[in-house]
Amino acid sequence: MTMTTTNDMIAASPARRRFGGGDLIGLAIILLVAVIGYFLFPNNLALLTRIIAAALLVLSLDLVTGYCGVATLGHAALFGAGAYAAGIASAHYGINDPLAMLAFGIVAGAVAGLVCGVVILRAHGLPQLVLSIALIHLFHEFANKASSWTGGSDGLSGIAPTALLGLYEFDLWGRTAYVFGVVLLAIVFLLLRLIVRSPFGMLCRGIKEDPVRIRSMGASPKIALTKMYVISGAVAGVGGALNAISTQVVGLDSLSFNMSAESLVMLVLGGTGSLFGALTGTVVFMFFEDVVSAANPFHWLTMVGALLIAVVLFAPKGLYGTAAALVARRREAK
Amino acid sequence: MQPIFEVRNLKRAFGGLAVTNDVSLSMAPGDRVALIGPNGAGKTTFVNLVTGNLRPDSGEVRIAGEPVTGVDAIGRVRRGLVRSFQVTRLFADMTPAEHVALAVLQRDGRAGRLFGNFLGMPDVMVEVQELLGKLGLKELMHRKVSEIAYGQQRLLELAVALALKPKVLLLDEPAAGVPQSDTGRIEQALADLPADLAVLMIEHDMDLVFRFAKRVIVLAAGAIIFDGSPSDVTKDPRVREAYLGSYANASHAA
């Protein structure tokens, strides 16, 4: 077969057509939702920025759980590491440039990802889950005890980011932080779209389905998963740093078991193994939580629980996953 | 010719029971060898020992002259010892094209790349299409594996193994579970395997063994009791006693 013919077939393949379009559509949707959010909730941009930070954590979790099949209830450790690193850089070392703080967050998240990956990947199934819980408790306790650095249970304060690019001050209304968050989310989303479609992404999907088969192809699942954990840590670190920069305080809740569990709930709600699923789950969960807790402060947790039960029972692939499956079935029927 | 694959005095016991008992064999490039034996003869243990999934008590395994006894399963694949599985182990949500591309990329050390997609890599796609074309799977290359027939999945197993460009190929019952109507396609694929590839096939289907193999090794109670030509295997009294009795008698009667 000639190269020209091959290229024609590649260009004509349905998978190829889907790919580039998906990136742009995804980016357009993120930006559209961000703009709508900006105009609908001009006085609540802090909530929207918090949602973006959580979305980065859930995307990060999706990389290891959705794409690689790793069970974890300790993923906030990576997020918290990023948040504390960015916060400590500012509060203790006077590194107040938001981009430098972001870099600290990314590196700390990646290092935390490496540490967690090395430990968690030694086990499978339930023992893996237990290891992840142990890790988040260790991280939490470490941050609590190292109070001279982290502020302990009082939280880390004194974070004072300077103007973004020397031009945009972090204002009281949270506009700069919100735009900064949207840009970060868009960049991370595009990078992750590239990664999940890359040979490495394909390798990880293979590992999720059958690590024995991957070994028989000469690849090491453990090395690949550790690498994915580091990438995941960097993404969670972006979320953590964004949280530290936008709220200018870092609390112990940013590396809590509760946050880890909530991020898993958001992922399952949206649908695992899909970046769109992770984003959908985060937005729906956090909005639902915010609206319902304001409407009924006494029974809001019951309502959140009811929503989750309904989704798990009637849309087991998650909100996005089920919708995508329905659309695909309709297309096939045509 | 220097052997491409050697097993020397391989031993493994479980709780005092010798499951692999002083097994030695040697294969040259292009060999077509069938390994047969009754249930419990130790074929699975032997496969696990040579592929590095199980450590031997003693003995040695060599690939292209290099001792690999201390090398793990992944290292042995990278040195050219590739196996297929008795029960298909494919990725249900991935396409045949993705399977073969992943094998090609892994073989070339490119499976860890974070950017780019194999559909945009002409060299990979040429190989994917050639391999799948040879095995009659080209039309299905973008379908999910869960949507293709079992016989086609068996062929894809073979395609994945071949994409790794092995020196030695271990085929574990390549036609197991395949409907009669599809076995011809698999036999053709086996006949078309690269001429310089050493193939060791573990198989129960004696008709397939006799059509495919130029040499038959019989394993019984963990030891090799016969190593010779297919025409002699049914005449060997130890083989008749251990394994082939009814088949040999039947073929003689016929």
Coordinates of C-alpha atoms in Angstrom, one line a residue:
Chain A
M1 CA 0.0 0.0 0.0
T2 CA 1.3 3.4 -0.8
M3 CA 1.8 6.1 1.7
T4 CA -0.7 8.4 0.0
T5 CA -3.4 5.8 0.2
T6 CA -2.7 5.2 3.8
N7 CA -2.9 8.9 4.6
D8 CA -6.2 9.1 2.8
M9 CA -7.5 6.3 4.8
I10 CA -6.2 7.8 8.0
A11 CA -7.8 11.1 7.2
A12 CA -11.1 9.4 6.3
S13 CA -11.2 7.2 9.4
P14 CA -14.1 8.0 11.7
A15 CA -11.9 8.1 14.8
R16 CA -9.7 10.7 13.2
R17 CA -12.6 13.0 12.3
R18 CA -13.9 12.8 15.8
F19 CA -10.7 13.7 17.5
G20 CA -9.8 17.3 16.4
G21 CA -13.5 18.3 16.5
G22 CA -13.9 17.0 20.1
D23 CA -11.1 19.2 21.3
L24 CA -12.5 22.4 19.8
I25 CA -16.1 21.6 20.9
G26 CA -14.9 20.8 24.4
L27 CA -12.9 24.0 24.6
A28 CA -15.8 26.0 23.2
I29 CA -18.2 24.5 25.7
I30 CA -15.8 25.3 28.6
L31 CA -15.5 28.9 27.5
L32 CA -19.2 29.2 26.8
V33 CA -20.1 27.9 30.3
A34 CA -17.5 30.1 31.8
V35 CA -18.9 33.2 30.1
I36 CA -22.5 32.3 31.0
G37 CA -21.3 31.7 34.6
Y38 CA -19.6 35.1 34.7
F39 CA -22.7 37.0 33.7
L40 CA -25.2 34.8 35.7
F41 CA -23.3 34.9 38.9
P42 CA -21.2 38.1 38.9
N43 CA -21.3 38.3 42.7
N44 CA -20.4 34.6 43.2
L45 CA -17.3 34.3 41.2
A46 CA -15.5 32.8 44.2
L47 CA -17.8 29.8 44.0
L48 CA -17.2 29.4 40.3
T49 CA -13.4 29.6 40.9
R50 CA -13.8 26.9 43.6
I51 CA -15.7 24.8 41.1
I52 CA -12.8 25.1 38.6
A53 CA -10.3 24.1 41.3
A54 CA -12.4 21.1 42.1
A55 CA -12.8 20.3 38.4
L56 CA -9.0 20.1 38.1
L57 CA -8.9 17.7 41.1
V58 CA -11.7 15.6 39.5
L59 CA -9.9 15.6 36.1
S60 CA -6.8 14.5 37.9
L61 CA -8.6 11.7 39.6
D62 CA -10.2 10.7 36.3
L63 CA -6.7 10.1 34.9
V64 CA -5.8 7.4 37.5
T65 CA -9.3 6.0 38.3
G66 CA -11.2 6.5 35.0
Y67 CA -8.4 5.9 32.5
C68 CA -6.2 3.5 34.5
G69 CA -8.6 1.7 36.9
V70 CA -6.8 2.6 40.1
A71 CA -9.0 2.7 43.1
T72 CA -8.3 5.7 45.4
L73 CA -10.0 7.6 48.2
G74 CA -6.9 9.7 48.9
H75 CA -6.6 11.8 45.8
A76 CA -6.9 15.2 47.7
A77 CA -3.4 14.6 49.0
L78 CA -2.2 15.7 45.5
F79 CA -4.4 18.7 45.5
G80 CA -3.5 19.7 49.1
A81 CA 0.2 19.3 48.3
G82 CA -0.2 21.8 45.4
A83 CA -2.2 24.2 47.6
Y84 CA 0.3 24.1 50.5
A85 CA 3.3 24.4 48.2
A86 CA 1.9 27.5 46.5
G87 CA 0.8 28.9 49.8
I88 CA 4.1 28.2 51.6
A89 CA 6.1 29.7 48.7
S90 CA 4.1 32.9 49.1
A91 CA 3.6 33.1 52.9
H92 CA 7.1 31.9 54.0
Y93 CA 9.4 32.7 51.0
G94 CA 7.8 35.8 49.6
I95 CA 7.3 34.2 46.2
N96 CA 4.2 36.0 45.3
D97 CA 4.1 35.9 41.6
P98 CA 1.0 33.8 40.8
L99 CA 2.7 31.9 37.9
A100 CA 5.7 31.0 40.2
M101 CA 3.2 29.9 42.9
L102 CA 1.5 27.9 40.3
A103 CA 4.8 26.3 39.3
F104 CA 5.4 25.3 42.9
G105 CA 1.9 23.8 43.1
I106 CA 2.5 21.8 39.9
V107 CA 5.9 20.4 41.1
A108 CA 4.6 19.6 44.6
G109 CA 1.5 17.9 43.2
A110 CA 3.7 15.9 40.9
V111 CA 6.0 14.8 43.7
A112 CA 3.0 13.9 45.9
G113 CA 1.6 12.0 42.9
L114 CA 4.9 10.1 42.7
V115 CA 4.9 9.3 46.4
C116 CA 1.2 8.2 46.4
G117 CA 1.6 6.3 43.2
V118 CA 4.6 4.3 44.4
V119 CA 2.7 3.3 47.6
I120 CA -0.8 2.8 46.2
L121 CA 0.3 0.8 43.1
R122 CA 1.9 -1.8 45.3
A123 CA -1.6 -3.2 45.9
H124 CA -4.8 -3.9 44.0
G125 CA -8.5 -3.7 44.8
L126 CA -9.5 -3.2 48.4
P127 CA -6.0 -3.2 49.8
Q128 CA -5.3 -0.4 47.3
L129 CA -8.2 1.5 48.6
V130 CA -7.1 1.1 52.1
L131 CA -3.6 2.3 51.3
S132 CA -5.0 5.4 49.6
I133 CA -7.1 6.2 52.8
A134 CA -4.0 5.7 54.9
L135 CA -2.1 8.1 52.8
I136 CA -4.6 10.9 52.9
H137 CA -4.7 10.6 56.7
L138 CA -0.9 10.7 56.8
F139 CA -0.8 13.7 54.6
H140 CA -3.5 15.4 56.7
E141 CA -1.8 14.6 59.9
F142 CA 1.6 15.7 58.6
A143 CA 0.1 19.1 57.6
N144 CA -1.6 19.4 61.0
K145 CA 1.6 18.7 62.9
A146 CA 3.9 20.9 60.8
S147 CA 1.9 23.9 61.9
S148 CA 4.9 26.3 61.8
W149 CA 4.8 25.8 58.0
T150 CA 1.2 25.1 57.4
G151 CA -0.6 26.9 60.1
G152 CA -2.0 23.6 61.3
S153 CA -5.7 23.6 62.0
D154 CA -5.9 27.4 61.8
G155 CA -4.9 27.2 58.2
L156 CA -2.1 28.9 56.2
S157 CA -2.6 32.6 55.9
G158 CA -0.4 35.4 54.7
I159 CA -0.7 34.4 51.0
A160 CA -0.5 37.5 49.0
P161 CA -0.2 37.0 45.2
T162 CA 0.9 39.9 43.2
A163 CA -0.8 41.1 40.0
L164 CA -1.0 38.4 37.3
L165 CA 1.6 39.1 34.6
G166 CA 2.2 42.3 36.5
L167 CA -1.1 43.7 35.1
Y168 CA -4.1 42.1 36.7
E169 CA -4.6 42.4 40.5
F170 CA -6.5 39.7 42.3
D171 CA -9.5 41.8 43.1
L172 CA -12.1 41.4 45.9
W173 CA -14.8 40.3 43.4
G174 CA -12.6 37.5 42.3
R175 CA -12.7 38.4 38.6
T176 CA -9.0 37.9 38.0
A177 CA -8.9 34.6 39.9
Y178 CA -11.9 33.4 37.9
V179 CA -10.4 34.3 34.5
F180 CA -7.1 32.8 35.6
G181 CA -8.9 29.6 36.6
V182 CA -10.8 29.4 33.3
V183 CA -7.6 29.8 31.3
L184 CA -5.9 27.2 33.4
L185 CA -8.8 24.8 33.0
A186 CA -8.8 25.3 29.3
I187 CA -5.1 24.7 29.0
V188 CA -5.2 21.6 31.2
F189 CA -8.2 20.2 29.3
L190 CA -6.5 20.6 25.9
L191 CA -3.3 19.0 27.3
L192 CA -5.2 16.1 28.8
R193 CA -7.2 15.6 25.6
L194 CA -3.8 15.1 23.8
I195 CA -2.5 12.8 26.5
V196 CA -5.5 10.5 26.7
R197 CA -5.4 10.0 22.9
S198 CA -1.7 9.6 22.8
P199 CA 0.1 6.2 22.7
F200 CA 0.6 6.6 26.4
G201 CA -3.2 7.1 26.9
M202 CA -3.9 4.1 24.8
L203 CA -1.4 2.1 26.9
C204 CA -3.1 3.2 30.1
R205 CA -6.6 2.2 28.8
G206 CA -5.1 -1.2 28.0
I207 CA -3.7 -1.5 31.5
K208 CA -7.1 -0.7 32.9
E209 CA -8.7 -3.5 30.9
D210 CA -6.0 -6.2 31.3
P211 CA -2.6 -5.5 32.8
V212 CA -1.5 -9.1 32.2
R213 CA -2.0 -8.6 28.4
I214 CA 0.0 -5.4 28.6
R215 CA 2.9 -7.2 30.3
S216 CA 2.8 -9.9 27.6
M217 CA 3.3 -7.0 25.1
G218 CA 6.5 -6.1 26.9
A219 CA 5.2 -3.0 28.7
S220 CA 5.4 -2.4 32.4
P221 CA 2.0 -1.5 33.9
K222 CA 3.6 -0.2 37.1
I223 CA 5.9 2.2 35.3
A224 CA 3.1 3.5 33.1
L225 CA 0.7 3.9 36.1
T226 CA 3.4 5.7 38.1
K227 CA 3.9 8.1 35.2
M228 CA 0.2 8.7 35.0
Y229 CA 0.1 9.4 38.8
V230 CA 2.8 12.0 38.4
I231 CA 0.8 13.7 35.6
S232 CA -2.3 13.4 37.7
G233 CA -0.4 15.0 40.6
A234 CA 0.6 17.9 38.4
V235 CA -3.0 18.5 37.3
A236 CA -4.2 18.3 40.9
G237 CA -1.4 20.6 41.9
V238 CA -2.7 23.2 39.4
G239 CA -6.1 23.0 41.1
G240 CA -4.5 23.3 44.6
A241 CA -2.4 26.3 43.6
L242 CA -5.4 28.0 42.0
N243 CA -7.3 27.4 45.3
A244 CA -4.4 28.9 47.3
I245 CA -4.1 31.9 45.0
S246 CA -7.8 32.7 44.7
T247 CA -8.8 32.2 48.4
Q248 CA -5.4 33.3 49.8
V249 CA -5.7 30.8 52.5
V250 CA -5.0 27.0 52.7
G251 CA -6.8 24.9 55.2
L252 CA -6.5 21.3 56.3
D253 CA -9.7 20.4 54.4
S254 CA -7.8 20.8 51.1
L255 CA -6.1 17.4 51.9
S256 CA -8.9 15.7 53.7
F257 CA -10.5 12.3 53.3
N258 CA -13.8 14.1 52.8
M259 CA -12.5 16.1 49.8
S260 CA -11.1 12.9 48.3
A261 CA -14.4 11.1 48.7
E262 CA -16.3 14.0 47.3
S263 CA -14.1 14.2 44.2
L264 CA -14.7 10.5 43.6
V265 CA -18.5 11.1 44.0
M266 CA -18.3 13.9 41.4
L267 CA -16.4 11.7 39.0
V268 CA -18.9 8.9 39.3
L269 CA -21.7 11.4 39.0
G270 CA -20.4 12.7 35.7
G271 CA -19.0 9.4 34.3
T272 CA -15.5 7.9 34.7
G273 CA -13.0 7.6 31.9
S274 CA -14.1 10.8 30.1
L275 CA -12.8 14.3 30.6
F276 CA -16.2 15.7 29.8
G277 CA -17.7 13.3 32.5
A278 CA -15.3 14.7 35.1
L279 CA -16.2 18.3 34.3
T280 CA -20.0 17.6 34.1
G281 CA -19.9 15.7 37.5
T282 CA -18.0 18.6 39.2
V283 CA -20.3 21.4 37.9
V284 CA -23.5 19.5 38.6
F285 CA -22.5 18.3 42.1
M286 CA -21.1 21.6 43.3
F287 CA -24.0 23.7 41.9
F288 CA -26.5 21.2 43.3
E289 CA -24.8 21.3 46.7
D290 CA -24.7 25.1 46.7
V291 CA -28.3 25.6 45.6
V292 CA -29.7 22.8 47.8
S293 CA -27.8 23.8 50.9
A294 CA -29.0 27.4 50.6
A295 CA -32.6 26.3 50.0
N296 CA -32.7 23.8 52.8
P297 CA -29.9 24.0 55.3
F298 CA -31.2 21.1 57.3
H299 CA -31.9 18.4 54.7
W300 CA -29.5 19.3 51.9
L301 CA -27.3 16.3 52.5
T302 CA -30.3 14.0 52.2
M303 CA -31.1 15.6 48.8
V304 CA -27.5 15.2 47.6
G305 CA -27.6 11.5 48.7
A306 CA -30.9 11.1 46.8
L307 CA -29.4 12.6 43.7
L308 CA -26.4 10.2 43.9
I309 CA -28.6 7.2 44.4
A310 CA -30.8 8.2 41.4
V311 CA -27.8 8.6 39.2
V312 CA -26.1 5.4 40.2
L313 CA -29.4 3.4 39.8
F314 CA -30.7 5.0 36.6
A315 CA -27.5 6.3 34.9
P316 CA -24.7 4.0 36.1
K317 CA -22.3 5.4 33.5
G318 CA -22.8 8.8 35.0
L319 CA -24.7 11.8 33.6
Y320 CA -22.3 12.5 30.7
G321 CA -21.5 8.8 30.2
T322 CA -25.2 7.9 29.9
A323 CA -26.0 10.8 27.6
A324 CA -23.0 10.0 25.4
A325 CA -24.1 6.3 25.2
L326 CA -27.7 7.4 24.2
V327 CA -26.4 9.7 21.5
A328 CA -24.1 7.0 20.2
R329 CA -27.0 4.5 20.1
R330 CA -29.2 6.9 18.2
R331 CA -26.5 7.5 15.7
E332 CA -26.0 3.8 15.1
A333 CA -29.8 3.3 14.7
K334 CA -29.8 5.9 11.9
Chain B
M1 CA 22.5 -23.0 13.0
Q2 CA 22.5 -21.4 16.4
P3 CA 19.4 -22.2 18.4
I4 CA 17.1 -19.2 18.8
F5 CA 15.4 -20.7 21.8
E6 CA 16.8 -23.2 24.3
V7 CA 15.6 -24.8 27.5
R8 CA 18.1 -26.7 29.5
N9 CA 17.3 -29.1 32.4
L10 CA 14.4 -27.0 33.6
K11 CA 12.9 -28.2 36.9
R12 CA 10.1 -27.0 39.0
A13 CA 8.3 -28.8 41.8
F14 CA 5.3 -27.9 43.9
G15 CA 5.3 -29.4 47.4
G16 CA 7.6 -32.2 46.3
L17 CA 5.7 -33.0 43.1
A18 CA 7.9 -32.5 40.1
V19 CA 5.6 -30.6 37.7
T20 CA 8.5 -29.8 35.3
N21 CA 11.1 -32.5 35.5
D22 CA 14.4 -31.9 33.7
V23 CA 12.9 -30.6 30.5
S24 CA 15.3 -29.6 27.7
L25 CA 14.6 -28.5 24.2
S26 CA 16.1 -26.4 21.5
M27 CA 14.6 -24.6 18.5
A28 CA 16.1 -23.0 15.5
P29 CA 14.7 -20.1 13.5
G30 CA 11.8 -21.3 11.3
D31 CA 11.0 -24.4 13.5
R32 CA 7.4 -25.4 13.7
V33 CA 7.1 -27.4 16.9
A34 CA 4.0 -28.7 18.6
L35 CA 4.0 -29.4 22.4
I36 CA 1.3 -31.9 23.3
G37 CA 0.4 -33.9 26.4
P38 CA -2.5 -35.1 28.4
N39 CA -4.2 -32.9 31.0
G40 CA -1.9 -32.4 34.0
A41 CA 1.2 -33.1 31.9
G42 CA 2.7 -29.8 33.0
K43 CA 2.2 -27.8 29.8
T44 CA 0.9 -24.7 31.5
T45 CA 3.7 -24.7 34.1
F46 CA 6.2 -25.1 31.3
V47 CA 4.8 -22.1 29.5
N48 CA 4.9 -20.1 32.7
L49 CA 8.5 -21.1 33.3
V50 CA 9.8 -20.2 29.9
T51 CA 7.8 -16.9 29.7
G52 CA 9.1 -15.8 33.1
N53 CA 5.8 -15.9 35.0
L54 CA 7.2 -18.6 37.2
R55 CA 10.7 -19.1 38.6
P56 CA 12.3 -22.5 38.0
D57 CA 14.0 -24.4 40.8
S58 CA 16.9 -25.1 38.4
G59 CA 17.7 -25.1 34.8
E60 CA 18.2 -22.4 32.2
V61 CA 16.3 -20.6 29.4
R62 CA 18.1 -18.9 26.6
I63 CA 16.8 -16.6 23.8
A64 CA 19.2 -16.2 20.8
G65 CA 22.0 -17.5 23.0
E66 CA 21.4 -15.1 25.9
P67 CA 20.5 -16.6 29.2
V68 CA 17.2 -15.1 30.4
T69 CA 16.4 -17.3 33.4
G70 CA 16.8 -14.3 35.7
V71 CA 14.9 -11.9 33.4
D72 CA 11.3 -11.2 34.1
A73 CA 8.4 -11.8 31.8
I74 CA 8.5 -8.3 30.3
G75 CA 12.2 -8.5 29.6
R76 CA 11.7 -11.8 27.8
V77 CA 9.1 -10.3 25.6
R78 CA 11.5 -7.4 24.7
R79 CA 14.1 -10.0 23.8
G80 CA 11.7 -11.7 21.4
L81 CA 9.8 -14.3 23.2
V82 CA 6.1 -13.6 22.6
R83 CA 3.1 -15.6 23.6
S84 CA -0.6 -15.8 22.7
F85 CA -3.2 -16.8 25.1
Q86 CA -5.5 -19.9 25.2
V87 CA -8.4 -17.7 26.2
T88 CA -8.4 -14.5 24.2
R89 CA -7.1 -11.6 26.2
L90 CA -8.0 -8.5 24.3
F91 CA -9.2 -5.0 25.3
A92 CA -12.9 -5.1 24.7
D93 CA -13.3 -1.3 24.4
M94 CA -10.4 -0.9 21.9
T95 CA -10.4 -1.5 18.2
P96 CA -8.2 -4.0 16.3
A97 CA -6.2 -1.0 14.9
E98 CA -5.5 0.2 18.4
H99 CA -4.4 -3.2 19.5
V100 CA -1.9 -3.6 16.7
A101 CA -0.8 0.0 16.9
L102 CA -0.1 -0.3 20.6
A103 CA 2.0 -3.5 20.0
V104 CA 3.9 -1.7 17.2
L105 CA 4.5 1.4 19.4
Q106 CA 5.5 -0.7 22.4
R107 CA 8.0 -2.7 20.2
D108 CA 9.5 0.5 19.0
G109 CA 9.7 2.1 22.4
R110 CA 7.1 4.7 21.6
A111 CA 4.2 3.5 23.7
G112 CA 5.1 6.1 26.5
R113 CA 4.7 9.1 24.2
L114 CA 2.4 11.7 25.6
F115 CA 1.5 13.4 22.4
G116 CA 0.4 12.4 19.0
N117 CA -2.1 9.8 17.9
F118 CA -1.2 6.6 16.0
L119 CA -3.8 7.5 13.4
G120 CA -1.5 10.3 12.5
M121 CA 1.6 8.2 12.4
P122 CA 1.9 6.9 8.8
D123 CA 4.6 4.3 9.6
V124 CA 2.5 2.8 12.3
M125 CA -0.6 2.8 10.2
V126 CA 1.1 1.1 7.2
E127 CA 2.1 -1.7 9.5
V128 CA -1.3 -1.9 11.2
Q129 CA -3.1 -2.1 7.8
E130 CA -0.6 -4.6 6.4
L131 CA -0.9 -6.9 9.4
L132 CA -4.7 -6.7 9.7
G133 CA -5.0 -7.0 5.9
K134 CA -3.0 -10.2 5.9
L135 CA -5.3 -11.7 8.5
G136 CA -8.5 -10.4 6.9
L137 CA -9.4 -8.0 9.6
K138 CA -8.8 -4.7 7.8
E139 CA -12.5 -4.0 7.3
L140 CA -13.0 -4.3 11.1
M141 CA -10.1 -2.2 12.1
H142 CA -12.1 0.6 13.6
R143 CA -14.8 -1.5 15.3
K144 CA -14.6 -2.3 19.0
V145 CA -13.2 -5.8 19.7
S146 CA -16.4 -6.6 21.7
E147 CA -18.3 -6.2 18.4
I148 CA -16.3 -8.7 16.4
A149 CA -16.6 -12.5 16.2
Y150 CA -14.6 -14.8 18.4
G151 CA -12.7 -16.3 15.4
Q152 CA -11.7 -12.8 14.4
Q153 CA -10.6 -12.1 17.9
R154 CA -8.3 -15.2 17.8
L155 CA -6.8 -13.8 14.6
L156 CA -6.3 -10.4 16.3
E157 CA -4.5 -12.2 19.1
L158 CA -2.1 -13.5 16.4
A159 CA -1.8 -10.0 14.8
V160 CA -0.8 -8.5 18.2
A161 CA 1.8 -11.1 18.7
L162 CA 3.2 -10.7 15.2
A163 CA 3.2 -6.9 15.6
L164 CA 5.8 -7.4 18.3
K165 CA 8.1 -9.0 15.7
P166 CA 9.0 -12.0 17.9
K167 CA 11.9 -14.3 17.4
V168 CA 10.1 -17.1 19.2
L169 CA 6.3 -17.4 19.2
L170 CA 4.5 -19.4 21.8
L171 CA 0.9 -20.2 20.6
D172 CA -1.3 -21.6 23.3
E173 CA -4.1 -23.4 21.6
P174 CA -4.6 -20.8 18.8
A175 CA -7.8 -22.4 17.5
A176 CA -9.4 -23.1 20.9
G177 CA -13.1 -22.2 21.0
V178 CA -13.2 -21.2 17.4
P179 CA -16.2 -22.5 15.4
Q180 CA -15.4 -25.1 12.8
S181 CA -16.3 -22.7 10.0
D182 CA -13.5 -20.3 11.1
T183 CA -10.7 -22.7 11.8
G184 CA -9.6 -22.8 8.1
R185 CA -8.8 -19.0 8.3
I186 CA -6.7 -19.6 11.4
E187 CA -4.9 -22.5 9.9
Q188 CA -4.1 -20.4 6.9
A189 CA -2.8 -17.6 9.2
L190 CA -0.6 -20.2 10.9
A191 CA 0.7 -21.4 7.6
D192 CA 1.5 -17.9 6.6
L193 CA 3.6 -17.1 9.7
P194 CA 7.1 -15.6 8.8
A195 CA 9.4 -18.3 7.6
D196 CA 12.2 -17.4 10.0
L197 CA 10.0 -17.3 13.1
A198 CA 10.4 -20.2 15.6
V199 CA 6.9 -21.3 16.6
L200 CA 6.1 -23.5 19.6
M201 CA 2.4 -24.4 19.6
I202 CA 0.6 -26.0 22.5
E203 CA -2.4 -27.7 21.1
H204 CA -4.9 -30.4 21.8
D205 CA -6.4 -30.7 18.3
M206 CA -4.2 -33.4 16.8
D207 CA -5.4 -32.8 13.3
L208 CA -4.1 -29.2 13.6
V209 CA -0.9 -30.5 15.2
F210 CA -0.2 -32.9 12.3
R211 CA -0.9 -30.3 9.7
F212 CA 1.2 -27.6 11.3
A213 CA 4.1 -29.1 13.0
K214 CA 7.3 -30.5 11.6
R215 CA 8.3 -31.7 15.0
V216 CA 6.2 -32.9 18.0
I217 CA 7.2 -32.9 21.6
V218 CA 5.2 -34.9 24.1
L219 CA 5.1 -34.0 27.7
A220 CA 3.8 -36.4 30.4
A221 CA 4.1 -36.1 34.1
G222 CA 6.4 -33.1 33.7
A223 CA 9.0 -34.8 31.5
I224 CA 9.5 -35.0 27.8
I225 CA 8.8 -38.6 26.7
F226 CA 9.0 -38.0 22.9
D227 CA 10.7 -35.5 20.6
G228 CA 10.5 -36.3 17.0
S229 CA 8.6 -36.2 13.8
P230 CA 4.8 -36.2 13.6
S231 CA 4.8 -39.4 11.6
D232 CA 6.6 -41.2 14.4
V233 CA 4.7 -39.9 17.4
T234 CA 1.7 -42.2 17.0
K235 CA 4.1 -45.2 16.8
D236 CA 5.9 -44.5 20.0
P237 CA 4.7 -46.9 22.7
R238 CA 5.3 -44.5 25.6
V239 CA 3.2 -41.8 23.8
R240 CA 0.5 -44.3 23.1
E241 CA 0.5 -45.3 26.7
A242 CA 0.6 -41.8 28.2
Y243 CA -1.6 -39.9 25.8
L244 CA -2.4 -40.9 22.3
G245 CA -3.7 -44.4 22.9
S246 CA -7.2 -44.0 21.7
Y247 CA -6.3 -41.5 18.9
A248 CA -3.4 -43.8 17.6
N249 CA -5.6 -46.8 17.6
A250 CA -8.4 -45.0 15.9
S251 CA -6.1 -43.6 13.1
H252 CA -4.6 -47.1 12.6
A253 CA -8.1 -48.6 12.4
A254 CA -9.0 -46.0 9.8

